Amino acid sequence: ARPADLQWFRDAKLGMFVCWGPVTLTGKEIGWSRGAPPWGRRPGMRGGTGATPADVYDSLYKKWKPDQFDARQWVRVAKDAGAKYMIFLVKHHDGFCLYDTKLTDYKSTGPESAWKVDVMKQIADACHEAGLKLIVYYSQPDWHHPDYLSDQHGRYITYLHGQIRELLTGYGRIDGLWFDGLRARGDERHADKYEGAELWRAEELFKMARSLQPHLIINNRCGLPGDFDTPEQKIGQFQTHRPWESCITLGTQWAWKPNDRIKSPKECVDILVRCAGGG
């Protein structure tokens, strides 16, 4: 991204990261609580070890109907907290889509969905109305898609690129893309062979994305450096040459669960101050 396109992100200091989906019916973690799919786990696939059987997990959306959802209220909460942007999850590693994609029926608007709401549209409209920047979270790994990491992985890449095109052409201005390619943490010598840029045709993907929305900022989890780093559940190191964003949960997991331990206001302020001072 151009320096001018990154300036708002450098200045923002606080954003709201929303991870949500049918998994809330179980109170367990999004994606990671799903068991192995019917076709089994494949080389390079880190998912498929959760407690909820895959067929049960994959059917949750047929019962998930959060009728009290109010996108404008969520945006108001973000703005009242001082957040300058929202990161909204449209697809996690479980493959379920919270938008009206034309490429799969495994979505919130699908024929078997109990709810039939294009959540992304409501979030995007609310953010645009309120002047809140919007970054879209999209997981490249997809443990539901039968072609992912298979001999037909090329078909999956066509699917992935097609979905990014849909998101960047159907929902107005998108300020950033937050990919989540499950890159190895720590020693990169042990990074899985399936986790590089070539797995996602990342250079082609970035070029396509910026041809559609040239101002986009993109994170560092697609096998390429991108525009900003994303230390997870920890404070980033002090640096001025490159921005970073610490993604830290308010509770003990990314998805909602009953009786979770929520960080105190003091803990939250401490994290914010340390992040704001880190470059």
PDB file of C-alpha atoms in Angstrom:
ATOM      1  CA  ALA A   1       0.000   0.000   0.000  1.00  0.00           C
ATOM      2  CA  ARG A   2       1.039   3.592  -0.462  1.00  0.00           C
ATOM      3  CA  PRO A   3       2.163   5.415   2.726  1.00  0.00           C
ATOM      4  CA  ALA A   4      -0.859   7.702   2.473  1.00  0.00           C
ATOM      5  CA  ASP A   5      -3.193   4.695   2.451  1.00  0.00           C
ATOM      6  CA  LEU A   6      -1.606   3.389   5.659  1.00  0.00           C
ATOM      7  CA  GLN A   7      -1.687   6.658   7.574  1.00  0.00           C
ATOM      8  CA  TRP A   8      -5.220   6.241   8.921  1.00  0.00           C
ATOM      9  CA  PHE A   9      -4.238   2.814  10.269  1.00  0.00           C
ATOM     10  CA  ARG A  10      -1.147   4.202  11.977  1.00  0.00           C
ATOM     11  CA  ASP A  11      -3.277   6.893  13.587  1.00  0.00           C
ATOM     12  CA  ALA A  12      -6.232   4.684  14.583  1.00  0.00           C
ATOM     13  CA  LYS A  13      -4.687   2.967  17.645  1.00  0.00           C
ATOM     14  CA  LEU A  14      -7.861   0.965  18.385  1.00  0.00           C
ATOM     15  CA  GLY A  15     -10.155  -1.273  16.357  1.00  0.00           C
ATOM     16  CA  MET A  16     -12.850  -3.834  17.132  1.00  0.00           C
ATOM     17  CA  PHE A  17     -12.265  -7.408  15.915  1.00  0.00           C
ATOM     18  CA  VAL A  18     -15.518  -9.378  15.556  1.00  0.00           C
ATOM     19  CA  CYS A  19     -15.379 -13.204  15.396  1.00  0.00           C
ATOM     20  CA  TRP A  20     -18.878 -14.610  15.187  1.00  0.00           C
ATOM     21  CA  GLY A  21     -20.853 -17.459  13.694  1.00  0.00           C
ATOM     22  CA  PRO A  22     -23.030 -20.519  14.318  1.00  0.00           C
ATOM     23  CA  VAL A  23     -20.397 -21.949  16.680  1.00  0.00           C
ATOM     24  CA  THR A  24     -21.836 -19.690  19.387  1.00  0.00           C
ATOM     25  CA  LEU A  25     -24.556 -22.323  19.796  1.00  0.00           C
ATOM     26  CA  THR A  26     -21.930 -24.602  21.353  1.00  0.00           C
ATOM     27  CA  GLY A  27     -19.981 -22.003  23.322  1.00  0.00           C
ATOM     28  CA  LYS A  28     -16.760 -23.497  21.955  1.00  0.00           C
ATOM     29  CA  GLU A  29     -13.988 -21.948  19.878  1.00  0.00           C
ATOM     30  CA  ILE A  30     -14.646 -20.991  16.283  1.00  0.00           C
ATOM     31  CA  GLY A  31     -13.066 -23.355  13.765  1.00  0.00           C
ATOM     32  CA  TRP A  32     -10.752 -25.137  16.176  1.00  0.00           C
ATOM     33  CA  SER A  33     -13.577 -26.956  17.986  1.00  0.00           C
ATOM     34  CA  ARG A  34     -14.530 -28.767  14.754  1.00  0.00           C
ATOM     35  CA  GLY A  35     -13.509 -32.397  14.423  1.00  0.00           C
ATOM     36  CA  ALA A  36     -12.007 -34.099  11.395  1.00  0.00           C
ATOM     37  CA  PRO A  37     -14.043 -33.884   8.172  1.00  0.00           C
ATOM     38  CA  PRO A  38     -15.428 -37.051   6.543  1.00  0.00           C
ATOM     39  CA  TRP A  39     -12.493 -37.211   4.124  1.00  0.00           C
ATOM     40  CA  GLY A  40     -10.010 -37.017   7.007  1.00  0.00           C
ATOM     41  CA  ARG A  41      -7.134 -34.676   7.707  1.00  0.00           C
ATOM     42  CA  ARG A  42      -4.610 -33.968   4.953  1.00  0.00           C
ATOM     43  CA  PRO A  43      -0.882 -33.196   5.074  1.00  0.00           C
ATOM     44  CA  GLY A  44      -0.406 -29.616   6.181  1.00  0.00           C
ATOM     45  CA  MET A  45      -3.893 -29.363   7.697  1.00  0.00           C
ATOM     46  CA  ARG A  46      -3.760 -28.171  11.295  1.00  0.00           C
ATOM     47  CA  GLY A  47      -7.503 -28.424  11.925  1.00  0.00           C
ATOM     48  CA  GLY A  48      -9.753 -31.390  12.519  1.00  0.00           C
ATOM     49  CA  THR A  49      -8.883 -32.204  16.115  1.00  0.00           C
ATOM     50  CA  GLY A  50     -11.749 -30.456  17.922  1.00  0.00           C
ATOM     51  CA  ALA A  51     -14.375 -31.969  20.208  1.00  0.00           C
ATOM     52  CA  THR A  52     -17.440 -31.231  18.052  1.00  0.00           C
ATOM     53  CA  PRO A  53     -17.908 -33.847  15.296  1.00  0.00           C
ATOM     54  CA  ALA A  54     -17.588 -32.268  11.859  1.00  0.00           C
ATOM     55  CA  ASP A  55     -21.100 -33.237  10.762  1.00  0.00           C
ATOM     56  CA  VAL A  56     -22.554 -31.652  13.906  1.00  0.00           C
ATOM     57  CA  TYR A  57     -20.420 -28.516  13.584  1.00  0.00           C
ATOM     58  CA  ASP A  58     -21.234 -28.139   9.899  1.00  0.00           C
ATOM     59  CA  SER A  59     -24.973 -28.315  10.605  1.00  0.00           C
ATOM     60  CA  LEU A  60     -25.070 -25.639  13.311  1.00  0.00           C
ATOM     61  CA  TYR A  61     -26.105 -22.966  10.807  1.00  0.00           C
ATOM     62  CA  LYS A  62     -29.349 -24.837  10.217  1.00  0.00           C
ATOM     63  CA  LYS A  63     -30.353 -23.901  13.789  1.00  0.00           C
ATOM     64  CA  TRP A  64     -28.543 -20.577  14.231  1.00  0.00           C
ATOM     65  CA  LYS A  65     -30.997 -17.692  14.130  1.00  0.00           C
ATOM     66  CA  PRO A  66     -29.724 -14.655  16.080  1.00  0.00           C
ATOM     67  CA  ASP A  67     -32.750 -12.455  15.465  1.00  0.00           C
ATOM     68  CA  GLN A  68     -31.590  -9.723  17.864  1.00  0.00           C
ATOM     69  CA  PHE A  69     -28.466  -8.991  15.825  1.00  0.00           C
ATOM     70  CA  ASP A  70     -28.179  -5.248  15.190  1.00  0.00           C
ATOM     71  CA  ALA A  71     -25.209  -4.168  13.084  1.00  0.00           C
ATOM     72  CA  ARG A  72     -25.743  -0.491  13.849  1.00  0.00           C
ATOM     73  CA  GLN A  73     -25.633  -1.209  17.575  1.00  0.00           C
ATOM     74  CA  TRP A  74     -22.347  -3.069  17.161  1.00  0.00           C
ATOM     75  CA  VAL A  75     -20.891  -0.136  15.251  1.00  0.00           C
ATOM     76  CA  ARG A  76     -22.128   2.290  17.920  1.00  0.00           C
ATOM     77  CA  VAL A  77     -20.402   0.222  20.603  1.00  0.00           C
ATOM     78  CA  ALA A  78     -17.176   0.300  18.588  1.00  0.00           C
ATOM     79  CA  LYS A  79     -17.308   4.058  18.081  1.00  0.00           C
ATOM     80  CA  ASP A  80     -18.283   4.742  21.696  1.00  0.00           C
ATOM     81  CA  ALA A  81     -15.218   2.758  22.774  1.00  0.00           C
ATOM     82  CA  GLY A  82     -13.017   4.946  20.591  1.00  0.00           C
ATOM     83  CA  ALA A  83     -12.407   2.375  17.863  1.00  0.00           C
ATOM     84  CA  LYS A  84     -11.622   3.819  14.439  1.00  0.00           C
ATOM     85  CA  TYR A  85     -12.211   0.636  12.475  1.00  0.00           C
ATOM     86  CA  MET A  86     -13.846  -2.780  12.621  1.00  0.00           C
ATOM     87  CA  ILE A  87     -12.405  -6.087  11.471  1.00  0.00           C
ATOM     88  CA  PHE A  88     -15.320  -8.338  10.585  1.00  0.00           C
ATOM     89  CA  LEU A  89     -14.916 -12.069  10.065  1.00  0.00           C
ATOM     90  CA  VAL A  90     -16.707 -13.303   6.948  1.00  0.00           C
ATOM     91  CA  LYS A  91     -15.123 -16.789   6.839  1.00  0.00           C
ATOM     92  CA  HIS A  92     -13.030 -18.637   9.406  1.00  0.00           C
ATOM     93  CA  HIS A  93     -11.119 -21.901   8.957  1.00  0.00           C
ATOM     94  CA  ASP A  94     -14.453 -23.736   9.262  1.00  0.00           C
ATOM     95  CA  GLY A  95     -15.455 -22.400   5.829  1.00  0.00           C
ATOM     96  CA  PHE A  96     -18.836 -20.945   6.825  1.00  0.00           C
ATOM     97  CA  CYS A  97     -19.570 -17.672   5.002  1.00  0.00           C
ATOM     98  CA  LEU A  98     -21.325 -14.757   6.681  1.00  0.00           C
ATOM     99  CA  TYR A  99     -22.145 -13.137   3.369  1.00  0.00           C
ATOM    100  CA  ASP A 100     -24.191 -13.917   0.269  1.00  0.00           C
ATOM    101  CA  THR A 101     -21.511 -15.622  -1.789  1.00  0.00           C
ATOM    102  CA  LYS A 102     -22.599 -17.174  -5.064  1.00  0.00           C
ATOM    103  CA  LEU A 103     -19.877 -19.826  -4.856  1.00  0.00           C
ATOM    104  CA  THR A 104     -21.224 -22.053  -2.060  1.00  0.00           C
ATOM    105  CA  ASP A 105     -24.475 -22.748  -0.219  1.00  0.00           C
ATOM    106  CA  TYR A 106     -22.580 -23.059   3.078  1.00  0.00           C
ATOM    107  CA  LYS A 107     -23.468 -19.513   4.078  1.00  0.00           C
ATOM    108  CA  SER A 108     -25.774 -17.423   6.241  1.00  0.00           C
ATOM    109  CA  THR A 109     -28.090 -16.878   3.263  1.00  0.00           C
ATOM    110  CA  GLY A 110     -28.003 -20.504   2.122  1.00  0.00           C
ATOM    111  CA  PRO A 111     -31.116 -22.572   1.374  1.00  0.00           C
ATOM    112  CA  GLU A 112     -30.657 -24.572   4.585  1.00  0.00           C
ATOM    113  CA  SER A 113     -29.714 -21.602   6.766  1.00  0.00           C
ATOM    114  CA  ALA A 114     -32.192 -20.895   9.555  1.00  0.00           C
ATOM    115  CA  TRP A 115     -31.518 -17.170   9.380  1.00  0.00           C
ATOM    116  CA  LYS A 116     -30.977 -16.120   5.738  1.00  0.00           C
ATOM    117  CA  VAL A 117     -29.287 -12.791   6.465  1.00  0.00           C
ATOM    118  CA  ASP A 118     -26.347 -11.274   4.583  1.00  0.00           C
ATOM    119  CA  VAL A 119     -24.446 -10.287   7.722  1.00  0.00           C
ATOM    120  CA  MET A 120     -21.599  -8.678   5.817  1.00  0.00           C
ATOM    121  CA  LYS A 121     -23.997  -6.334   4.032  1.00  0.00           C
ATOM    122  CA  GLN A 122     -25.525  -5.152   7.288  1.00  0.00           C
ATOM    123  CA  ILE A 123     -22.101  -4.637   8.862  1.00  0.00           C
ATOM    124  CA  ALA A 124     -20.740  -2.833   5.791  1.00  0.00           C
ATOM    125  CA  ASP A 125     -23.777  -0.564   5.551  1.00  0.00           C
ATOM    126  CA  ALA A 126     -23.569   0.294   9.253  1.00  0.00           C
ATOM    127  CA  CYS A 127     -19.841   1.043   9.074  1.00  0.00           C
ATOM    128  CA  HIS A 128     -20.253   3.228   6.006  1.00  0.00           C
ATOM    129  CA  GLU A 129     -23.125   5.159   7.580  1.00  0.00           C
ATOM    130  CA  ALA A 130     -21.120   5.799  10.750  1.00  0.00           C
ATOM    131  CA  GLY A 131     -17.803   6.576   9.072  1.00  0.00           C
ATOM    132  CA  LEU A 132     -16.094   3.559  10.646  1.00  0.00           C
ATOM    133  CA  LYS A 133     -13.314   1.981   8.587  1.00  0.00           C
ATOM    134  CA  LEU A 134     -13.949  -1.654   7.634  1.00  0.00           C
ATOM    135  CA  ILE A 135     -11.391  -4.438   7.294  1.00  0.00           C
ATOM    136  CA  VAL A 136     -12.571  -7.877   6.167  1.00  0.00           C
ATOM    137  CA  TYR A 137     -11.175 -10.996   7.850  1.00  0.00           C
ATOM    138  CA  TYR A 138     -10.986 -13.947   5.468  1.00  0.00           C
ATOM    139  CA  SER A 139      -9.361 -17.298   6.233  1.00  0.00           C
ATOM    140  CA  GLN A 140      -7.621 -18.921   3.276  1.00  0.00           C
ATOM    141  CA  PRO A 141      -7.572 -22.351   4.981  1.00  0.00           C
ATOM    142  CA  ASP A 142     -11.015 -23.916   4.626  1.00  0.00           C
ATOM    143  CA  TRP A 143     -11.547 -27.227   6.412  1.00  0.00           C
ATOM    144  CA  HIS A 144     -15.058 -27.581   4.974  1.00  0.00           C
ATOM    145  CA  HIS A 145     -14.187 -27.261   1.281  1.00  0.00           C
ATOM    146  CA  PRO A 146     -13.475 -30.692  -0.276  1.00  0.00           C
ATOM    147  CA  ASP A 147     -10.810 -29.334  -2.652  1.00  0.00           C
ATOM    148  CA  TYR A 148      -8.703 -27.631   0.034  1.00  0.00           C
ATOM    149  CA  LEU A 149      -5.207 -29.221   0.128  1.00  0.00           C
ATOM    150  CA  SER A 150      -6.432 -32.011  -2.146  1.00  0.00           C
ATOM    151  CA  ASP A 151      -5.227 -32.998  -5.601  1.00  0.00           C
ATOM    152  CA  GLN A 152      -7.765 -30.421  -6.811  1.00  0.00           C
ATOM    153  CA  HIS A 153      -6.378 -27.596  -4.677  1.00  0.00           C
ATOM    154  CA  GLY A 154      -6.192 -25.420  -7.790  1.00  0.00           C
ATOM    155  CA  ARG A 155      -9.985 -25.429  -7.905  1.00  0.00           C
ATOM    156  CA  TYR A 156     -10.017 -24.256  -4.309  1.00  0.00           C
ATOM    157  CA  ILE A 157      -7.728 -21.344  -5.185  1.00  0.00           C
ATOM    158  CA  THR A 158     -10.168 -20.333  -7.930  1.00  0.00           C
ATOM    159  CA  TYR A 159     -12.894 -20.414  -5.273  1.00  0.00           C
ATOM    160  CA  LEU A 160     -10.814 -18.332  -2.842  1.00  0.00           C
ATOM    161  CA  HIS A 161      -9.957 -15.688  -5.436  1.00  0.00           C
ATOM    162  CA  GLY A 162     -13.584 -15.599  -6.548  1.00  0.00           C
ATOM    163  CA  GLN A 163     -14.767 -14.931  -3.018  1.00  0.00           C
ATOM    164  CA  ILE A 164     -12.319 -12.072  -2.517  1.00  0.00           C
ATOM    165  CA  ARG A 165     -13.558 -10.581  -5.786  1.00  0.00           C
ATOM    166  CA  GLU A 166     -17.159 -10.846  -4.536  1.00  0.00           C
ATOM    167  CA  LEU A 167     -16.287  -9.118  -1.258  1.00  0.00           C
ATOM    168  CA  LEU A 168     -14.469  -6.273  -3.003  1.00  0.00           C
ATOM    169  CA  THR A 169     -17.178  -5.651  -5.595  1.00  0.00           C
ATOM    170  CA  GLY A 170     -20.415  -6.192  -3.678  1.00  0.00           C
ATOM    171  CA  TYR A 171     -20.115  -4.235  -0.426  1.00  0.00           C
ATOM    172  CA  GLY A 172     -18.860  -0.761  -1.207  1.00  0.00           C
ATOM    173  CA  ARG A 173     -15.550   0.545   0.079  1.00  0.00           C
ATOM    174  CA  ILE A 174     -13.437  -1.987   1.962  1.00  0.00           C
ATOM    175  CA  ASP A 175     -10.433  -0.487   3.737  1.00  0.00           C
ATOM    176  CA  GLY A 176      -8.393  -3.622   4.276  1.00  0.00           C
ATOM    177  CA  LEU A 177      -8.079  -7.392   4.052  1.00  0.00           C
ATOM    178  CA  TRP A 178      -7.068  -9.458   7.073  1.00  0.00           C
ATOM    179  CA  PHE A 179      -5.967 -12.866   5.839  1.00  0.00           C
ATOM    180  CA  ASP A 180      -5.251 -15.759   8.193  1.00  0.00           C
ATOM    181  CA  GLY A 181      -3.081 -18.361   6.506  1.00  0.00           C
ATOM    182  CA  LEU A 182      -2.040 -20.150   9.707  1.00  0.00           C
ATOM    183  CA  ARG A 183       1.591 -19.291   9.281  1.00  0.00           C
ATOM    184  CA  ALA A 184       3.901 -21.035  11.713  1.00  0.00           C
ATOM    185  CA  ARG A 185       4.596 -19.089  14.888  1.00  0.00           C
ATOM    186  CA  GLY A 186       8.168 -18.699  16.006  1.00  0.00           C
ATOM    187  CA  ASP A 187      10.865 -20.510  14.040  1.00  0.00           C
ATOM    188  CA  GLU A 188      10.010 -20.095  10.356  1.00  0.00           C
ATOM    189  CA  ARG A 189      12.281 -23.036   9.484  1.00  0.00           C
ATOM    190  CA  HIS A 190       9.441 -25.249  10.683  1.00  0.00           C
ATOM    191  CA  ALA A 191       6.753 -23.467   8.690  1.00  0.00           C
ATOM    192  CA  ASP A 192       4.551 -25.987   6.945  1.00  0.00           C
ATOM    193  CA  LYS A 193       5.284 -26.448   3.251  1.00  0.00           C
ATOM    194  CA  TYR A 194       1.637 -25.684   2.510  1.00  0.00           C
ATOM    195  CA  GLU A 195       1.700 -22.248   4.122  1.00  0.00           C
ATOM    196  CA  GLY A 196       3.650 -20.197   1.593  1.00  0.00           C
ATOM    197  CA  ALA A 197       2.460 -17.536  -0.822  1.00  0.00           C
ATOM    198  CA  GLU A 198       2.352 -20.027  -3.678  1.00  0.00           C
ATOM    199  CA  LEU A 199      -0.396 -21.993  -1.939  1.00  0.00           C
ATOM    200  CA  TRP A 200      -2.791 -19.055  -2.338  1.00  0.00           C
ATOM    201  CA  ARG A 201      -1.291 -17.565  -5.526  1.00  0.00           C
ATOM    202  CA  ALA A 202      -0.868 -14.572  -3.262  1.00  0.00           C
ATOM    203  CA  GLU A 203       0.844 -12.195  -5.681  1.00  0.00           C
ATOM    204  CA  GLU A 204      -1.964 -12.672  -8.181  1.00  0.00           C
ATOM    205  CA  LEU A 205      -4.512 -12.311  -5.373  1.00  0.00           C
ATOM    206  CA  PHE A 206      -3.034  -9.040  -4.097  1.00  0.00           C
ATOM    207  CA  LYS A 207      -2.828  -7.618  -7.610  1.00  0.00           C
ATOM    208  CA  MET A 208      -6.467  -8.468  -8.269  1.00  0.00           C
ATOM    209  CA  ALA A 209      -7.594  -7.028  -4.924  1.00  0.00           C
ATOM    210  CA  ARG A 210      -5.789  -3.731  -5.458  1.00  0.00           C
ATOM    211  CA  SER A 211      -7.068  -3.452  -9.009  1.00  0.00           C
ATOM    212  CA  LEU A 212     -10.562  -3.416  -7.501  1.00  0.00           C
ATOM    213  CA  GLN A 213      -9.843  -1.213  -4.458  1.00  0.00           C
ATOM    214  CA  PRO A 214      -6.418   0.464  -4.840  1.00  0.00           C
ATOM    215  CA  HIS A 215      -6.400   1.946  -1.320  1.00  0.00           C
ATOM    216  CA  LEU A 216      -6.538  -1.475   0.410  1.00  0.00           C
ATOM    217  CA  ILE A 217      -4.164  -2.312   3.215  1.00  0.00           C
ATOM    218  CA  ILE A 218      -3.375  -6.016   3.651  1.00  0.00           C
ATOM    219  CA  ASN A 219      -1.865  -7.886   6.589  1.00  0.00           C
ATOM    220  CA  ASN A 220       1.057 -10.320   6.669  1.00  0.00           C
ATOM    221  CA  ARG A 221      -0.717 -13.699   6.772  1.00  0.00           C
ATOM    222  CA  CYS A 222      -0.882 -14.654   3.112  1.00  0.00           C
ATOM    223  CA  GLY A 223       2.727 -15.698   2.611  1.00  0.00           C
ATOM    224  CA  LEU A 224       3.770 -12.160   1.634  1.00  0.00           C
ATOM    225  CA  PRO A 225       4.908  -9.334   3.949  1.00  0.00           C
ATOM    226  CA  GLY A 226       1.836  -7.220   3.265  1.00  0.00           C
ATOM    227  CA  ASP A 227       1.507  -3.825   4.911  1.00  0.00           C
ATOM    228  CA  PHE A 228       1.362  -4.557   8.637  1.00  0.00           C
ATOM    229  CA  ASP A 229       2.281  -7.244  11.159  1.00  0.00           C
ATOM    230  CA  THR A 230      -0.212  -9.076  13.366  1.00  0.00           C
ATOM    231  CA  PRO A 231       1.170 -10.310  16.703  1.00  0.00           C
ATOM    232  CA  GLU A 232      -1.544 -12.493  18.235  1.00  0.00           C
ATOM    233  CA  GLN A 233      -2.527 -12.423  21.925  1.00  0.00           C
ATOM    234  CA  LYS A 234       0.587 -10.401  22.741  1.00  0.00           C
ATOM    235  CA  ILE A 235       1.944  -6.861  22.446  1.00  0.00           C
ATOM    236  CA  GLY A 236       4.104  -6.197  19.415  1.00  0.00           C
ATOM    237  CA  GLN A 237       7.696  -5.042  19.681  1.00  0.00           C
ATOM    238  CA  PHE A 238       8.616  -1.380  19.410  1.00  0.00           C
ATOM    239  CA  GLN A 239       9.228  -0.418  15.796  1.00  0.00           C
ATOM    240  CA  THR A 240       8.650   2.672  13.708  1.00  0.00           C
ATOM    241  CA  HIS A 241       9.465   1.405  10.209  1.00  0.00           C
ATOM    242  CA  ARG A 242       6.403  -0.818   9.877  1.00  0.00           C
ATOM    243  CA  PRO A 243       2.983  -0.768  11.596  1.00  0.00           C
ATOM    244  CA  TRP A 244       1.602  -3.674  13.567  1.00  0.00           C
ATOM    245  CA  GLU A 245      -1.671  -4.579  15.182  1.00  0.00           C
ATOM    246  CA  SER A 246      -2.005  -6.769  18.270  1.00  0.00           C
ATOM    247  CA  CYS A 247      -5.128  -8.897  17.974  1.00  0.00           C
ATOM    248  CA  ILE A 248      -6.067  -9.700  21.566  1.00  0.00           C
ATOM    249  CA  THR A 249      -9.333 -11.195  22.797  1.00  0.00           C
ATOM    250  CA  LEU A 250     -11.413  -9.652  25.566  1.00  0.00           C
ATOM    251  CA  GLY A 251     -12.142 -13.159  26.849  1.00  0.00           C
ATOM    252  CA  THR A 252     -10.256 -16.456  26.727  1.00  0.00           C
ATOM    253  CA  GLN A 253     -11.196 -17.440  23.171  1.00  0.00           C
ATOM    254  CA  TRP A 254     -12.172 -15.773  19.887  1.00  0.00           C
ATOM    255  CA  ALA A 255     -15.783 -16.916  19.854  1.00  0.00           C
ATOM    256  CA  TRP A 256     -18.341 -16.211  22.572  1.00  0.00           C
ATOM    257  CA  LYS A 257     -18.725 -18.703  25.359  1.00  0.00           C
ATOM    258  CA  PRO A 258     -20.877 -18.640  28.500  1.00  0.00           C
ATOM    259  CA  ASN A 259     -19.287 -17.462  31.747  1.00  0.00           C
ATOM    260  CA  ASP A 260     -16.044 -16.515  30.040  1.00  0.00           C
ATOM    261  CA  ARG A 261     -13.480 -14.524  31.983  1.00  0.00           C
ATOM    262  CA  ILE A 262     -13.530 -11.035  30.485  1.00  0.00           C
ATOM    263  CA  LYS A 263     -10.561  -8.714  30.879  1.00  0.00           C
ATOM    264  CA  SER A 264     -11.115  -5.894  33.337  1.00  0.00           C
ATOM    265  CA  PRO A 265     -11.244  -2.259  32.176  1.00  0.00           C
ATOM    266  CA  LYS A 266      -7.820  -1.760  33.764  1.00  0.00           C
ATOM    267  CA  GLU A 267      -6.360  -4.663  31.782  1.00  0.00           C
ATOM    268  CA  CYS A 268      -7.860  -3.313  28.565  1.00  0.00           C
ATOM    269  CA  VAL A 269      -6.518   0.200  29.120  1.00  0.00           C
ATOM    270  CA  ASP A 270      -3.079  -1.189  29.945  1.00  0.00           C
ATOM    271  CA  ILE A 271      -3.017  -3.191  26.701  1.00  0.00           C
ATOM    272  CA  LEU A 272      -4.185  -0.181  24.684  1.00  0.00           C
ATOM    273  CA  VAL A 273      -1.542   2.120  26.168  1.00  0.00           C
ATOM    274  CA  ARG A 274       1.243  -0.383  25.539  1.00  0.00           C
ATOM    275  CA  CYS A 275       0.079  -0.923  21.960  1.00  0.00           C
ATOM    276  CA  ALA A 276      -0.251   2.792  21.249  1.00  0.00           C
ATOM    277  CA  GLY A 277       3.298   3.356  22.452  1.00  0.00           C
ATOM    278  CA  GLY A 278       4.786   0.582  20.371  1.00  0.00           C
ATOM    279  CA  GLY A 279       5.115   2.425  17.102  1.00  0.00           C
TER     280      GLY A 279
END
